[in-house]
XYZ file of C-alpha atoms in Angstrom:
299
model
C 107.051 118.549 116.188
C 103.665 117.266 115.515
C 100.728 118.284 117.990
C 98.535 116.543 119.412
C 94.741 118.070 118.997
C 92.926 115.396 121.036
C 94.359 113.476 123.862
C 91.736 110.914 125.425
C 93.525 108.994 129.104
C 92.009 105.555 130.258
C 88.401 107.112 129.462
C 85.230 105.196 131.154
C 81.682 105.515 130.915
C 79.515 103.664 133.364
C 75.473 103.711 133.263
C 74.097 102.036 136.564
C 76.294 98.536 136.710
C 76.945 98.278 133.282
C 80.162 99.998 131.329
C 79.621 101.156 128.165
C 82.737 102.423 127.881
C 85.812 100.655 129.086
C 89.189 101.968 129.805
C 89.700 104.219 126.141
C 92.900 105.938 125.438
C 93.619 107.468 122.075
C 95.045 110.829 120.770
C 94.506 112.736 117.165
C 97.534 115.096 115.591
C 96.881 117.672 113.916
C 96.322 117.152 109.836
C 95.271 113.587 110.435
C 92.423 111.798 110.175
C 91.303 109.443 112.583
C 88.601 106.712 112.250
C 86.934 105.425 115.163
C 85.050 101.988 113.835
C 83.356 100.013 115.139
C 79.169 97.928 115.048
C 76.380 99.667 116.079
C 76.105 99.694 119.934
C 80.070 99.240 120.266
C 80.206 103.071 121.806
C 81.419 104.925 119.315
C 78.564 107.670 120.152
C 78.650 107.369 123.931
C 82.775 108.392 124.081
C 82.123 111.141 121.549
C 79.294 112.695 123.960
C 82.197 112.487 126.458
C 84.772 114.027 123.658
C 82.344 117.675 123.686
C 81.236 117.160 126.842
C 77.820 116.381 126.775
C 78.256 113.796 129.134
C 80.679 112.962 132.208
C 82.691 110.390 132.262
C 82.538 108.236 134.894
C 86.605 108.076 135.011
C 89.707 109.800 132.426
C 90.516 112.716 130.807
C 89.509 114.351 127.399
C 91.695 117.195 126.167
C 91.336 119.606 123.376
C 94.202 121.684 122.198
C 95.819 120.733 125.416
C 92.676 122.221 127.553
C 90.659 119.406 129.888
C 86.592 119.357 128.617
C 86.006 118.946 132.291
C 87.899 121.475 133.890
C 88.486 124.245 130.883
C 85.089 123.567 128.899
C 84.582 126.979 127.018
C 88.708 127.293 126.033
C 88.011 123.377 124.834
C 85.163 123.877 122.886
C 86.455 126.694 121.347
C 88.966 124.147 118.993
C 86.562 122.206 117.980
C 84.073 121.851 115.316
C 80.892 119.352 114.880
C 78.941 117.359 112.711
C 76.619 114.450 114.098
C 75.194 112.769 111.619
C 72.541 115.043 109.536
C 73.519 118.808 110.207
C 70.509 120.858 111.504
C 70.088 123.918 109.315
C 67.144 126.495 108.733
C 65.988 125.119 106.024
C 63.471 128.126 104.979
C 67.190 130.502 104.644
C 69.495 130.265 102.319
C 72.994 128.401 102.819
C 74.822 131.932 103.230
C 71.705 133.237 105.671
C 72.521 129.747 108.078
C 76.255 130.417 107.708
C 75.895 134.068 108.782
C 73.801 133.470 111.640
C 75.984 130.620 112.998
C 79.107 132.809 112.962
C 77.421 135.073 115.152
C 78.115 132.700 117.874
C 82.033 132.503 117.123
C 84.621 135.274 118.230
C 86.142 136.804 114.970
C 84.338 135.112 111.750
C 84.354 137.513 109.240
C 83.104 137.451 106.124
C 86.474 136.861 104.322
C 86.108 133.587 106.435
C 82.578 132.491 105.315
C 83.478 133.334 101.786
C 86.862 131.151 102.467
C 84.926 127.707 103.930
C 82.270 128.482 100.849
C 84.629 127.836 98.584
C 86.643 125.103 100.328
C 83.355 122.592 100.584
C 82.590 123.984 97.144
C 78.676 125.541 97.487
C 79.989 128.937 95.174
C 77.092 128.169 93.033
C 74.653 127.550 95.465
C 75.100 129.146 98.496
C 72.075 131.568 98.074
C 69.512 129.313 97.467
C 67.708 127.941 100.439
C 68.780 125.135 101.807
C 65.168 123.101 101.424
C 66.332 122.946 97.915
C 70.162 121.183 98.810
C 70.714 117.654 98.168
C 71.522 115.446 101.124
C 75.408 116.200 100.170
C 75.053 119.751 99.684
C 73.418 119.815 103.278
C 76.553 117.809 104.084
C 78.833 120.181 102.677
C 76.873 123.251 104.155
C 77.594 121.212 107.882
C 81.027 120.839 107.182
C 81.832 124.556 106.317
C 79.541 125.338 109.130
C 81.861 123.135 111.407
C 84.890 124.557 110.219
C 84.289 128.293 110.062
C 86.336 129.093 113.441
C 89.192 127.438 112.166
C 88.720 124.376 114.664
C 91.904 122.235 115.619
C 89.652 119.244 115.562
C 87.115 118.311 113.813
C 84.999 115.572 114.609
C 82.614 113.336 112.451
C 80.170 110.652 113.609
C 78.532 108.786 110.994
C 78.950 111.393 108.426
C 77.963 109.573 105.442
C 74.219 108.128 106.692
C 72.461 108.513 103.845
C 74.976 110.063 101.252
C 74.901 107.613 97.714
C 78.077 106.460 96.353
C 78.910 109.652 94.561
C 78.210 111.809 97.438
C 80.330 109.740 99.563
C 83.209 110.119 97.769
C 83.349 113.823 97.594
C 82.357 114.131 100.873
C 85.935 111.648 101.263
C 87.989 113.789 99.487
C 86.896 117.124 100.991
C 87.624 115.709 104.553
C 90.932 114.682 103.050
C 91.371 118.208 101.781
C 90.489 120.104 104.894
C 92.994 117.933 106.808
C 95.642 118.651 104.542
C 94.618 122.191 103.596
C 93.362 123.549 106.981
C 95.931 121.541 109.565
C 92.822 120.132 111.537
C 92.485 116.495 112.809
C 89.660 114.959 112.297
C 88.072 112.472 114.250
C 85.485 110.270 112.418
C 82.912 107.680 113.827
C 81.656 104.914 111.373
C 80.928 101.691 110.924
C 81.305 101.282 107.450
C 84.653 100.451 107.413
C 85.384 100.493 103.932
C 85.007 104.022 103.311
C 87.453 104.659 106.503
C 90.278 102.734 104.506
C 90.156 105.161 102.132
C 89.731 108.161 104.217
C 92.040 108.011 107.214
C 95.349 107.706 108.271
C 94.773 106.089 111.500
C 92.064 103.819 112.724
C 90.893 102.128 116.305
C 88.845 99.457 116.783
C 86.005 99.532 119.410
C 83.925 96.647 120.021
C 81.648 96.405 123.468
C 83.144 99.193 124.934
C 86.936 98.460 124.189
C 89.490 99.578 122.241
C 90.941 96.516 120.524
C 93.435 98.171 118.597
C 94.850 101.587 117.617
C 97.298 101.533 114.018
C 98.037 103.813 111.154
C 96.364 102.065 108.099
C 100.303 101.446 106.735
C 100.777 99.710 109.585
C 97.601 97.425 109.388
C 98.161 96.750 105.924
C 101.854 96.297 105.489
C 102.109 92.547 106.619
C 99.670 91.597 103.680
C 101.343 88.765 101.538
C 101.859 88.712 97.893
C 101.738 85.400 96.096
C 103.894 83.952 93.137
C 103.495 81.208 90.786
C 107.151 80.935 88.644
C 109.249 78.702 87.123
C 111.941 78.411 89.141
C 111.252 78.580 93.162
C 115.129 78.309 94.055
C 116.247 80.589 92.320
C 113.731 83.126 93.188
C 113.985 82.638 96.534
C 117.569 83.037 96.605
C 117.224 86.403 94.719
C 114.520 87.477 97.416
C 117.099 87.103 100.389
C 120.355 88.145 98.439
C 118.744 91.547 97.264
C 116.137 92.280 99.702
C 116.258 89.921 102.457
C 112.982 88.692 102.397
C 111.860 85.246 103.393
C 109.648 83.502 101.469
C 107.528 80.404 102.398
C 107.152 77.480 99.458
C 103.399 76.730 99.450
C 103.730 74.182 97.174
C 105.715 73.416 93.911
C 106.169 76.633 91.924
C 104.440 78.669 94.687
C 105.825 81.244 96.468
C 104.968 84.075 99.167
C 106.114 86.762 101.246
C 105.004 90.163 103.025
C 106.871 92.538 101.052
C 106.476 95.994 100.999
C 104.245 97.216 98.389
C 106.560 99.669 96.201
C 109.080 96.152 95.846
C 106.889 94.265 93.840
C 107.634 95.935 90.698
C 111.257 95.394 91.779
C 111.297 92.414 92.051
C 109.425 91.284 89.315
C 111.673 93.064 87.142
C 114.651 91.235 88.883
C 112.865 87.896 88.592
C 112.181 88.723 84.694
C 115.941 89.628 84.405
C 117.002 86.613 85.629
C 115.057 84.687 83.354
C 112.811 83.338 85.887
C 108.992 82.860 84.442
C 106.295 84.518 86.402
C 102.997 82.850 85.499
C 100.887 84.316 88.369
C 101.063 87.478 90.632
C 98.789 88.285 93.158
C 98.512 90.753 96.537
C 96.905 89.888 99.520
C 93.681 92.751 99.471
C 92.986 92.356 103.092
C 90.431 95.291 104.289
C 89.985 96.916 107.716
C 86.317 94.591 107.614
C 88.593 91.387 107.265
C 91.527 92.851 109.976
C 88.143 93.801 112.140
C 86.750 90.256 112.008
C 90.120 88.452 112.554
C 90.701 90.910 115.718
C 87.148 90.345 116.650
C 87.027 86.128 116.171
């Protein structure tokens, strides 16, 4: 049975008369990642602060590893690791001195573990140089096995990538993807760039102004996209589409064809279409991206 790692119930934040949260209910498993998009301003940040407690919600309930922030604070915080935005590190010590001194404040870090979360964000080679020297996606990295030394059950990301370049944000992609798969954790990550969270996460919600639009596993967002067929014989193709699969297809005009298949049929039934000697002059998916699904929701 999967477990849930963060449950968030009808969650409100209200600041004097206006709510800058509205009504929020979501929940993380563990060894999934979770992307919380949304503009600048939609209050991304503000239900995070709720998420660790930093601020009180004017109404709902945030639990971690099954424990309420309000009521069980310490046992909640003690499943979860950080990163908000830039991590702050003593930048005069090295990256093994500033992983040291913040396992001192976790129960039962050894040095087995440090060595472990070293090697899983991949800082080997550098981990006893100071950190004034790190990139911006070493200091990243150095965050991120910071975050993770305790062996959180969640893990939670907000903006992550602000100011990482193109290469750096794709390692810093695939290690997230690695610790969730590796280490069991959810993760819970905050962006806007909505792009990058295709490729990252398994699930997404959409918060604009406060509300959550729409919670989906990216399969499930994406799976309605249509694919699009030019070929020589429409009839017969479209019988061959309901006889074998049972898919409807809508005539767009002469020759034209389309249809929201699933995406491991098309080479099936191109292959079928080819074997029935039925010309395909023109093949093309639908590459719909969370920005465009965003914007439709949004419009």
């Amino acid at each position: 049975m999967v477990s849930k790692v963060l449950e968030i119930e009808n969650l409100k934040k209200q600041i004097k008369n206006k709510e800058i949260v509205k009504d929020v209910s979501l929940a993380v498993n563990e060894a999934e990642v979770f992307g919380f998009l949304g503009p600048n301003g939609a209050g991304k940040t503000t239900t995070i602060r709720m998420i660790v407690g930093l601020i009180k919600p004017t109404q709902g309930t945030v639990r971690i590893g099954g424990y309420d922030v309000q009521r069980q604070f310490t046992k909640a915080m003690e499943h979860v690791g950080c990163i908000i935005e830039s991590p702050d590190m003593y930048r005069y010590m090295s990256g093994l001195a500033n992983l040291k001194h913040f396992a001192n404040m976790h129960k039962g870090v050894t040095q087995k573990r440090i060595d472990e979360v070293v090697e899983l964000v991949g800082l080997k080679e550098r981990i006893h140089d100071r950190v004034e020297e790190y990139s911006t996606g070493m200091c990243q990295r150095l965050g991120l096995a910071q975050a993770i030394m305790s062996k959180p059950k969640l893990l939670i990301l907000d903006e992550p990538t602000n100011g990482l370049d193109p290469s750096g944000i794709r390692e810093f992609r695939e290690l997230v993807r690695m610790l969730a798969e590796q280490e069991g954790m959810g993760v819970f990550v905050s962006s806007h760039i909505l792009s990058e969270i295709q490729l990252m996460c398994d699930k997404v919600g959409f918060i604009r102004n406060g509300t959550l639009l729409k919670t989906a596993s990216i399969a499930e967002l994406t799976k309605d996209q249509k694919t699009y067929w030019q070929v020589s014989d429409a009839e017969q193709a479209i019988r061959i589409f309901k006889s074998k699969w049972n898919i409807d297809v809508a005539v767009l005009e002469k020759g034209h064809l389309s249809a929201a298949i699933d995406n491991n049929l098309l080479g099936d039934i191109n292959t079928s279409l080819f074997q029935a000697g039925i010309q395909v002059f023109y093949v093309q998916k639908d590459s719909k991206t969370l920005e465009d699904i965003f914007l439709e929701m949004t419009n």
